[in-house]
Coordinates of C-alpha atoms and ligand atoms in Angstrom, one line a residue:
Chain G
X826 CA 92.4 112.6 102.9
X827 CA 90.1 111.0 101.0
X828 CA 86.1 111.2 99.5
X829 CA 83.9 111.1 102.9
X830 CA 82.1 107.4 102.5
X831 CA 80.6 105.4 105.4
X832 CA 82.8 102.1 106.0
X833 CA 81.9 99.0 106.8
X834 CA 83.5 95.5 107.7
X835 CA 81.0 92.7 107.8
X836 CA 82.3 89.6 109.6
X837 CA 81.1 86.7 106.7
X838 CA 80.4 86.6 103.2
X839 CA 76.2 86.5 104.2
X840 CA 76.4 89.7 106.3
X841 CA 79.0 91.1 103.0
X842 CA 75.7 90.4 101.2
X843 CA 73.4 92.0 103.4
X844 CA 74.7 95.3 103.4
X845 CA 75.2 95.3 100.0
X846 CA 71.8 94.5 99.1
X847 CA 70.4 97.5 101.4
X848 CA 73.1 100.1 101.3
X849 CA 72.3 102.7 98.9
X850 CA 74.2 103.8 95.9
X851 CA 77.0 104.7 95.3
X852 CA 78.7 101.2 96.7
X853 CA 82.4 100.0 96.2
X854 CA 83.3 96.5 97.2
X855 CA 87.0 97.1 98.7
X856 CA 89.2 93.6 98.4
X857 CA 93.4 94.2 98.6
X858 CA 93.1 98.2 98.0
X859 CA 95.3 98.5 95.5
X860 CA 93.4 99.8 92.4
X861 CA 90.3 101.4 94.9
X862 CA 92.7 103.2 97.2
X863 CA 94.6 105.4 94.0
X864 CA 90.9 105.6 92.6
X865 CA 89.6 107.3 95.9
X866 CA 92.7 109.6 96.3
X867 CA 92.3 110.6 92.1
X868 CA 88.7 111.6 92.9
X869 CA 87.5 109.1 90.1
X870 CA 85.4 107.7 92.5
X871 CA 83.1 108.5 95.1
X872 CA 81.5 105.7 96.9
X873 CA 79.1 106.7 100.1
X874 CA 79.4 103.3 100.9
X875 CA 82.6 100.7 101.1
X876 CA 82.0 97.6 102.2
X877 CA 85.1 95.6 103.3
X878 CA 85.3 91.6 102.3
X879 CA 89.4 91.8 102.9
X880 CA 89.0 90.1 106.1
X881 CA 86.7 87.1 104.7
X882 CA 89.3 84.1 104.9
X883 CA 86.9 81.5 102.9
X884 CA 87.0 83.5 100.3
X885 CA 91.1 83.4 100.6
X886 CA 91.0 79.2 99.8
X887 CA 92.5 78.1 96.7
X888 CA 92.3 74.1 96.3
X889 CA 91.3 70.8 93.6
X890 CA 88.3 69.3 93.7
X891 CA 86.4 66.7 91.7
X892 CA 88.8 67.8 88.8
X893 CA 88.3 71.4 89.2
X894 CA 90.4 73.9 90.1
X895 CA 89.2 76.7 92.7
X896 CA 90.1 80.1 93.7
X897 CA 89.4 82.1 96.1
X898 CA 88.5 85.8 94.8
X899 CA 90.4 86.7 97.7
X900 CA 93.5 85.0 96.8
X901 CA 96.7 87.5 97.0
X902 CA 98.9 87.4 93.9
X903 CA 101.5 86.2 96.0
X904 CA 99.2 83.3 97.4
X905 CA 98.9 82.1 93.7
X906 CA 103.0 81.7 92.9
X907 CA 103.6 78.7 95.2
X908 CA 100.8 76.3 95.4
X909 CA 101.7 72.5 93.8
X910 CA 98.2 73.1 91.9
X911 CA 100.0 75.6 89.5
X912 CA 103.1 73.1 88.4
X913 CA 103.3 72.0 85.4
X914 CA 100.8 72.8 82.9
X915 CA 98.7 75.5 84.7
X916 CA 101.9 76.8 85.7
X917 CA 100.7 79.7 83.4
X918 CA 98.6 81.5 86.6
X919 CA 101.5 81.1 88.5
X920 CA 103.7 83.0 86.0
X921 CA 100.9 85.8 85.3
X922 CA 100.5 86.5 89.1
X923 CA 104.4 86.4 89.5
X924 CA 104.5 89.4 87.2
X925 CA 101.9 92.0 88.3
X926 CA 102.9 95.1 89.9
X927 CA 106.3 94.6 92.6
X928 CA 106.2 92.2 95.8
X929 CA 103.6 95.0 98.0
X930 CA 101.5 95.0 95.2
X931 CA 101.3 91.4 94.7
X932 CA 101.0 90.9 98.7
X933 CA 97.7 93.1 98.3
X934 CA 96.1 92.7 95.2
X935 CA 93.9 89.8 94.8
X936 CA 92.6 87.8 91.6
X937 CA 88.6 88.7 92.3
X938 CA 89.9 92.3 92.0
X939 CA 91.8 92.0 88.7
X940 CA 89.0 90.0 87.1
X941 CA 86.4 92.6 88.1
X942 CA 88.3 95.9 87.3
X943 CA 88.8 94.0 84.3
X944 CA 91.8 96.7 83.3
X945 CA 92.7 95.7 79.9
X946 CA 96.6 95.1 80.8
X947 CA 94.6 92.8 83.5
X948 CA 97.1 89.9 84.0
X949 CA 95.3 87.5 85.0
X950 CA 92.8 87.5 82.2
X951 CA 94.5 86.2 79.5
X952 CA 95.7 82.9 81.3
X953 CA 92.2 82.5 83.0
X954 CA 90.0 82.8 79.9
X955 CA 92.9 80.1 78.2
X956 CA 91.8 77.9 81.1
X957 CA 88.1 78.3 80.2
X958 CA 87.6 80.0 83.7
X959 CA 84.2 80.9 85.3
X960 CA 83.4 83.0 88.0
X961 CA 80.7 82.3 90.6
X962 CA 78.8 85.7 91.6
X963 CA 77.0 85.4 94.9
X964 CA 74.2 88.4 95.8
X965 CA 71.7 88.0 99.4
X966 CA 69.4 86.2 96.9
X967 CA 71.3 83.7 95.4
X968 CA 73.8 83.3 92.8
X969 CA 75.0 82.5 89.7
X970 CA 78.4 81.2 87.3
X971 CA 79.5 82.7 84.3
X972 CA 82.5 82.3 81.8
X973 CA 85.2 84.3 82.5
X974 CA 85.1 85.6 78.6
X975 CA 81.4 86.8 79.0
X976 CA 81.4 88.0 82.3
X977 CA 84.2 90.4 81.0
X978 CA 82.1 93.4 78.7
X979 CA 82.9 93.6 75.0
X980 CA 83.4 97.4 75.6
X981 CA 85.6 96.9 79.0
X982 CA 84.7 96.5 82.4
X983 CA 82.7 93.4 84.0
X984 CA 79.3 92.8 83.9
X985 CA 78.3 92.6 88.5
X986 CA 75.5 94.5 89.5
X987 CA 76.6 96.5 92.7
X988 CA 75.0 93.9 95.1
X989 CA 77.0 91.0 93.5
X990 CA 80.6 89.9 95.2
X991 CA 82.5 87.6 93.3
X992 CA 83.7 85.1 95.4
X993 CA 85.9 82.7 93.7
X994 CA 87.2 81.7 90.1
X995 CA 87.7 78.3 88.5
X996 CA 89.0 75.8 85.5
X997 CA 89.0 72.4 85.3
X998 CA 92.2 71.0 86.1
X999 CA 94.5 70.2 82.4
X1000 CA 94.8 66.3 81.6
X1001 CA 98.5 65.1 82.3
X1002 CA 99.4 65.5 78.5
X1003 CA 98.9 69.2 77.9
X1004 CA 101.1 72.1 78.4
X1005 CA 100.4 76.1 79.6
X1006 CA 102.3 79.2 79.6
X1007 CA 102.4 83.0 79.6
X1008 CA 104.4 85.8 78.9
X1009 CA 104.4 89.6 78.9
X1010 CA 106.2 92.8 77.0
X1011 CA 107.2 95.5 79.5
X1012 CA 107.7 95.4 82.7
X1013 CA 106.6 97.6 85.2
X1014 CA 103.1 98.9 86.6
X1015 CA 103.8 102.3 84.9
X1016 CA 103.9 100.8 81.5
X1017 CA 100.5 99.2 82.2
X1018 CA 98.8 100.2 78.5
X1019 CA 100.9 99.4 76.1
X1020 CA 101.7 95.5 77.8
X1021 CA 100.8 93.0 75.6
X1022 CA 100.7 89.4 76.9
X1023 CA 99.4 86.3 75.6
X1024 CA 98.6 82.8 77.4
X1025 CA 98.1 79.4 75.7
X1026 CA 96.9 75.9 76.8
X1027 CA 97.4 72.8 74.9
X1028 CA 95.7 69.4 75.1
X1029 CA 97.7 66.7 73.3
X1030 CA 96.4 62.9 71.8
X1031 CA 98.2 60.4 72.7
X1032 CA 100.7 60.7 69.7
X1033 CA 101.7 63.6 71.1
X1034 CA 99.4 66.0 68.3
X1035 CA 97.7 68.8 69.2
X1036 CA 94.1 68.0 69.9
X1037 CA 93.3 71.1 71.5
X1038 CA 95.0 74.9 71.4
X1039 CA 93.6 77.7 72.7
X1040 CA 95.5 81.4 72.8
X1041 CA 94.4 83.9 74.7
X1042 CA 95.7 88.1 73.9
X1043 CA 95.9 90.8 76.1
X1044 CA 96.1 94.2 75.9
X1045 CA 95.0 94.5 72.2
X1046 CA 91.4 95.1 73.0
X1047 CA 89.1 95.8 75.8
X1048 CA 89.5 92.4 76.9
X1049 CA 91.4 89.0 76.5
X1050 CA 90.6 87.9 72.8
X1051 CA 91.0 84.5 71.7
X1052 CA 92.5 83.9 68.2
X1053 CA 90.3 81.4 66.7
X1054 CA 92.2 80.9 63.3
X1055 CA 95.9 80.6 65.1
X1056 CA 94.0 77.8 67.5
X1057 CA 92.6 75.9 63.7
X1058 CA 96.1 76.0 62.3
X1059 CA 97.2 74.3 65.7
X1060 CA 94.7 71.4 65.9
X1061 CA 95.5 68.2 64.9
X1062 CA 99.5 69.2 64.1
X1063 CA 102.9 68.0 66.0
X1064 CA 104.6 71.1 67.1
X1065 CA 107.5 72.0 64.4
X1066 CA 108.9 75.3 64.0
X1067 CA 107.6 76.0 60.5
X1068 CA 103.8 75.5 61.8
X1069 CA 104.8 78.1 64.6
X1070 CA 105.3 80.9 61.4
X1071 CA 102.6 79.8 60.3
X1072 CA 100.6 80.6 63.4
X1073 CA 102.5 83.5 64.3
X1074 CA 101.9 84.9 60.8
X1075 CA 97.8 84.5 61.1
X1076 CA 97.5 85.9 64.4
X1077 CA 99.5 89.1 63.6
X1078 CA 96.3 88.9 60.7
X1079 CA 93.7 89.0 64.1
X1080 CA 95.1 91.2 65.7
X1081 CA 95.2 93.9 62.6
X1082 CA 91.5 93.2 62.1
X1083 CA 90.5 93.5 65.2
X1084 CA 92.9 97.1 65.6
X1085 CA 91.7 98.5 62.5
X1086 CA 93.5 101.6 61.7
X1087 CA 94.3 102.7 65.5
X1088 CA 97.5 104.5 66.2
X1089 CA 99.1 102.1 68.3
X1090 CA 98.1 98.9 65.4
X1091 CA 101.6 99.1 63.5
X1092 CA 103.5 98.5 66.7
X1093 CA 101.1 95.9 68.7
X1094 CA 100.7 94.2 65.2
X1095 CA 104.4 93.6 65.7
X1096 CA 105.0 92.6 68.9
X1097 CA 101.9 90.7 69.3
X1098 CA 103.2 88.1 66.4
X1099 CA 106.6 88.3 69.4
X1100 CA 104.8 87.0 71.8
X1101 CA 102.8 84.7 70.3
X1102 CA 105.9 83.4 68.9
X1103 CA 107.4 83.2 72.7
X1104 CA 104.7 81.7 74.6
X1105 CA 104.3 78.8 72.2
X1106 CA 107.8 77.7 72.1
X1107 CA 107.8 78.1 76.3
X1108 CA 104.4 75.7 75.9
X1109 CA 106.7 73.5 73.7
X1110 CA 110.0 73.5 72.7
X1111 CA 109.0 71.6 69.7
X1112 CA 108.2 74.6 68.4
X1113 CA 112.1 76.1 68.4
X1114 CA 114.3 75.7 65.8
X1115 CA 117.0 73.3 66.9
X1116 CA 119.7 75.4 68.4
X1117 CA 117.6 78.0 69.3
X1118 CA 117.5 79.3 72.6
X1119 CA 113.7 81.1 74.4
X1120 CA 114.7 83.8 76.2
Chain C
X1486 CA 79.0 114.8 101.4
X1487 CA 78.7 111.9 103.9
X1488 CA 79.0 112.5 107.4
X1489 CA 82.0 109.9 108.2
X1490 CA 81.6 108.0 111.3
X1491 CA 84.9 107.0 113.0
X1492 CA 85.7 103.0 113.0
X1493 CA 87.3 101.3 115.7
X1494 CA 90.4 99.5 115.1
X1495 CA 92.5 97.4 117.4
X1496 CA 95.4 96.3 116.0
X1497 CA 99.0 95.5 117.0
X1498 CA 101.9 98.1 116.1
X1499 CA 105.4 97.2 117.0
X1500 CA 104.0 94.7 119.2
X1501 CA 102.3 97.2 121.0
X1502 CA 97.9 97.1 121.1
X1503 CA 96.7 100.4 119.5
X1504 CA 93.0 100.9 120.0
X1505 CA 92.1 104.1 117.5
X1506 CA 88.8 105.4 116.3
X1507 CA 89.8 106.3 112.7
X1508 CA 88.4 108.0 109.8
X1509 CA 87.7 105.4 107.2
X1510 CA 89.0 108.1 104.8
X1511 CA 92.8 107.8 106.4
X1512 CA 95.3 105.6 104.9
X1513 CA 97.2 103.3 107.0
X1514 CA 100.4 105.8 106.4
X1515 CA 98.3 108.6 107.6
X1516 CA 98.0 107.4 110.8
X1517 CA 101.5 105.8 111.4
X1518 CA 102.9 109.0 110.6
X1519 CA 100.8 111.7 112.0
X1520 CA 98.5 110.0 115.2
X1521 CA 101.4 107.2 116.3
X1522 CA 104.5 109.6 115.5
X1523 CA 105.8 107.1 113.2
X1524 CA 107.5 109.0 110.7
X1525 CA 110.1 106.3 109.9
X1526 CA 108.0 105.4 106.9
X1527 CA 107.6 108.0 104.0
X1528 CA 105.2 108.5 101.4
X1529 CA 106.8 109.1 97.9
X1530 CA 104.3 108.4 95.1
X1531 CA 101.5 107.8 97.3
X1532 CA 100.4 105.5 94.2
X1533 CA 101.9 102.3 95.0
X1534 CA 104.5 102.9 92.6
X1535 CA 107.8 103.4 95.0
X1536 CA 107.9 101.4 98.0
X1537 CA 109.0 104.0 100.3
X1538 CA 105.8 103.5 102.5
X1539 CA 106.8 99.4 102.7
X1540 CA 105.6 98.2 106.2
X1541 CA 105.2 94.5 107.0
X1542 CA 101.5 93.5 107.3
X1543 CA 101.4 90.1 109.2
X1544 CA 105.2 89.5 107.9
X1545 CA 103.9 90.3 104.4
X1546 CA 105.8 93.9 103.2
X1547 CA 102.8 95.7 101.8
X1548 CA 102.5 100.0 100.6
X1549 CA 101.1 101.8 103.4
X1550 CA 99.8 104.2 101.2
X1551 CA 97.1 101.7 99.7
X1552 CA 95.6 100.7 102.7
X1553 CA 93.0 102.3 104.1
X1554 CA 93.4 102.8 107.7
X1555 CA 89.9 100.7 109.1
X1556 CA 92.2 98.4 107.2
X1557 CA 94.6 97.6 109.7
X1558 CA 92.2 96.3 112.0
X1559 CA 93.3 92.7 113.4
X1560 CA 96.5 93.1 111.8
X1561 CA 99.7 93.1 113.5
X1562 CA 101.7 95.8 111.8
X1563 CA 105.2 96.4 111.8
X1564 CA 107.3 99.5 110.8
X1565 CA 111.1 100.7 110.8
X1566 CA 110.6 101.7 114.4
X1567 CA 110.1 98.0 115.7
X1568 CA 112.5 95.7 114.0
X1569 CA 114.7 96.6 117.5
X1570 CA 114.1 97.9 120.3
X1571 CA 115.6 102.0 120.6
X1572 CA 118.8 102.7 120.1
X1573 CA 119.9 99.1 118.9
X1574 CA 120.8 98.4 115.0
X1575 CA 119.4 95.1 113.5
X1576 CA 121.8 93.4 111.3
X1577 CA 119.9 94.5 108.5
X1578 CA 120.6 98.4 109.4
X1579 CA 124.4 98.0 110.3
X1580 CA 124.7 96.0 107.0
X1581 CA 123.0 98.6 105.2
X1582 CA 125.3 101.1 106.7
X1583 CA 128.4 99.3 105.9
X1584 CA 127.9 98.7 102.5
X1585 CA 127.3 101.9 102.1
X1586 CA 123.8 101.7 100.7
X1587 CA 121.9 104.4 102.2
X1588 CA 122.3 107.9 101.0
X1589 CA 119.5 110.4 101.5
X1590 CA 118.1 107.7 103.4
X1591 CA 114.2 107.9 102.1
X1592 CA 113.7 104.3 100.1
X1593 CA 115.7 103.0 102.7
X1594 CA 113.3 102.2 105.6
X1595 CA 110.8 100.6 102.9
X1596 CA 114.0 98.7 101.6
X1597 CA 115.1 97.6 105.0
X1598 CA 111.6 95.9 105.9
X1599 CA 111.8 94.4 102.3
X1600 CA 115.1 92.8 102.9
X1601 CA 113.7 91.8 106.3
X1602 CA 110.5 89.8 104.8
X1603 CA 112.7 88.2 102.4
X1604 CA 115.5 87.0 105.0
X1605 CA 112.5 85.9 107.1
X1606 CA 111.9 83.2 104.2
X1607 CA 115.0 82.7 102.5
X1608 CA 118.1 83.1 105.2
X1609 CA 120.5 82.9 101.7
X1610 CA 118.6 85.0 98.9
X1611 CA 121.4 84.9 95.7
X1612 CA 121.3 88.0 94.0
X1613 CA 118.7 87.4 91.5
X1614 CA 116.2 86.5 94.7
X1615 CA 117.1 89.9 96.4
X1616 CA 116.7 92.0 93.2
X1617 CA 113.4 89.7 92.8
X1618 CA 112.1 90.9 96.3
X1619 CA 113.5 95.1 95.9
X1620 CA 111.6 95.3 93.0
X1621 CA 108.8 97.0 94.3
X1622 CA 111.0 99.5 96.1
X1623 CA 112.3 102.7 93.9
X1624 CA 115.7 104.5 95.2
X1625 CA 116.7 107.6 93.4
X1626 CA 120.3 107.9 94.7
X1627 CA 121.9 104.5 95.0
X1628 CA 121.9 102.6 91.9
X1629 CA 120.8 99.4 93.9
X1630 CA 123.9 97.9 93.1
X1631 CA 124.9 98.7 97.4
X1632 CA 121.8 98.0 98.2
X1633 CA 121.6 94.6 96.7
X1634 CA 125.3 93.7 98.1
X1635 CA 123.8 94.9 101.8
X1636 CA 120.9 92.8 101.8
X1637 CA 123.4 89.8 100.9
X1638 CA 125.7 91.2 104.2
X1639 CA 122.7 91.1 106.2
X1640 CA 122.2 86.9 105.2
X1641 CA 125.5 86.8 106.2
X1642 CA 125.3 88.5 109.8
X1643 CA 122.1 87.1 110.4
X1644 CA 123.6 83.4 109.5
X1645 CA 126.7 84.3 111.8
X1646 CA 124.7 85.4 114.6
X1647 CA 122.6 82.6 114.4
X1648 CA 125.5 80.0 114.5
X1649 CA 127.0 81.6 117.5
X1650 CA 123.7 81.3 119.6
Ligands
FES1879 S1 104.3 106.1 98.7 FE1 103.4 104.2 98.8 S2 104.2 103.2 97.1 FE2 105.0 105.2 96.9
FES1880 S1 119.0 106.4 99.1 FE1 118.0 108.1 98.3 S2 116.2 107.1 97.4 FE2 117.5 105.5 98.0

């Protein structure tokens, strides 16, 4: 049995926002379940109130429009791994949501509810703030839209004011010269905090240089960071395996500033450069030594 | 400490209606197991972690144990008890049985629906699209390897039994 709370299921986003704006405190939003329902059982919440939006289909959509891309906050995990929209170069949100949790879990959990639990091992994160995401908050009185990186807290968490549901998540869509991936240490749920991943996008000119990188980290800090110097070192280059080490070498530089002297910093140091080294040569084999094969 | 009120659910379990005032504080496993009598599903980690609670949620397997039991409201819900009707063995169960890939028997209900969902996509998973679909599903006695070659038997059967039709 779980914390007594009053439970509600409002039939459309508008009624959603109703209750929310007159329900008292303590409110919980309740999407796919799957972090609330371990939360409620641990006692490390206790909501009088839960409001319900899992049955809210519009909020389920995910489609292109006028060069944007556009998610639902409802969206499944699993309803991300398929769609044509996430071929080819933004096949990166198809490979993050391919790895969360096992099949149940990705059946139930939904990409509003990753963004706003904001956990740092999060994986959505990482490939949306690469994409330049934003998220569009709705509350009864109107609404607003927000990058991704500043709606995410520098100290953790997101920044929505109880009464606020966000409803959907999106990036413009990637011209047809660029290139996306992801990829992730460790494996399963259990081995949530010490997953590092990283995500990268990259626009190309017409000679086939990089005119635009960005490289997005998880897990190393309470949210996605960017690594601006890697993304310098990028710009402007072709691919080639020694411009890789040098990349590699300045974000394992990042990363130690940013971990200071923490316990964990020797070993995330280490395998961030890993992964950083694995998710650009998946963007581009360019970046492989001839020969060599990307596991 | 808030007084709960019941909410009212009609869903469909084992293609039967249920109407049930439930306490939003239930999980869906709560109330398959101790109001319907459906103990075929089991709770191990109760964390979303195992997979032993797997039921199919409109086809999709999901962990009983994470869904709160207003939840299941609309939803046509589908546990170990209904993939036959009493007393018959689905192809999936016999194949199970001859591979010999149940032993104490508690992943395997959550297994069985699994494998069910994914045959309901894919009629001819290879290996690496079976152990892609079990791996939400934890068994502490088999070693998977049975399991993985009964799930491929059950394609079989089901393709057999389908060409003979
Ligand atoms: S009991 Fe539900 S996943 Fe373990
Ligand atoms: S048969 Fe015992 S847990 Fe799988």
């Amino acid at each position: 049995m779980l914390p007594s709370f009053n439970y509600y299921q409002p039939a459309s986003l508008q009624e959603a926002l109703t209750l929310l704006a007159s329900l008292p405190r303590p409110k919980k939003l309740l999407a796919g379940g799957t972090d609330l329902v371990p939360a409620l059982r641990r006692g490390e919440l206790y909501p009088a109130n839960v409001v319900s939006i899992s049955g809210l289909s519009e909020m389920k959509e995910i489609k292109m429009e006028r060069g944007l891309i556009l998610i639902g906050a409802l969206a499944a995990f699993s309803d991300l791994v398929c769609p044509p929209c996430f071929e080819g170069a933004h096949r990166l949100v198809a490979e993050a949501a391919g790895q969360i949790g096992g099949p149940q879990i990705r059946n139930q959990g939904t990409i509003g509810g990753n963004i706003v639990n904001a956990s740092p091992a999060g994986d959505m994160l990482p490939p949306l703030v690469a994409l330049g995401a934003r998220v569009r908050l709705c509350r009864e009185a109107g609404e607003r839209a927000v990058f991704l990186s500043d709606f995410l807290g520098d100290a953790g968490g997101a920044c929505i004011a109880p009464e606020e549901i966000l409803v959907e998540v999106s990036f413009p869509a990637l011209p047809v010269n660029a290139a996306g991936s992801f990829v992730k240490l460790g494996r399963r749920n259990s081995l949530a905090i010490s997953r590092i991943s990283a995500a990268t996008v990259i626009i190309y000119d017409s000679y086939g240089r990089i005119e635009e990188a960005r490289l997005a980290l998880g897990s190393v800090g309470p949210k996605p960071v960017r690594v601006p110097s890697a993304e310098a070192l990028l710009k402007g280059q072709k691919p080639a395996p020694d411009l890789l080490e040098e990349v590699v070498a300045s974000v394992g530089e990042a990363v130690g500033v940013l971990l200071g002297s923490r316990s964990s910093a020797s070993y995330k140091k280490a395998a961030v450069r890993g992964v950083a080294r694995q998710v650009l040569q998946k963007a581009d084999p360019r970046f492989m030594n001839s020969g060599e094969i990307n596991g | 400490m808030v007084e709960m009120k019941p909410f009212k659910i009609i869903s469909k379990v084992n293609g039967s209606t249920v109407e049930l005032g439930v306490n939003p504080g239930r999980r869906l496993i709560d109330i398959l197991r101790e109001d319907l009598g459906l103990t075929g599903t089991k709770e191990g980690c109760g964390e979303g972690e195992c997979g032993a609670c797997t039921v199919l949620i409109n086809g999709r397997p999901v962990n009983a144990c994470l869904v709160l039991a207003p939840e299941m409201n609309g939803k046509e819900i589908i546990t170990i008890e209904g993939l036959t009707p009493e007393d018959e063995l689905h192809p999936i169960q016999e194949a199970f049985l001859e591979a010999g890939a149940v032993q104490c028997g508690f992943c395997t209900p959550g297994m069985i629906l699994t494998a069910k969902a994914l045959l309901d996509k894919n009629s001819d998973p290879d290996e690496k699209a079976v152990k892609t679909a079990i791996s939400g599903n934890l068994c502490r006695c088999t070693g998977y390897v049975k399991i993985v070659a009964a799930i491929r038997l059950a394609a079989a059967k089901l393709a057999a039994r389908e060409g003979s039709i």
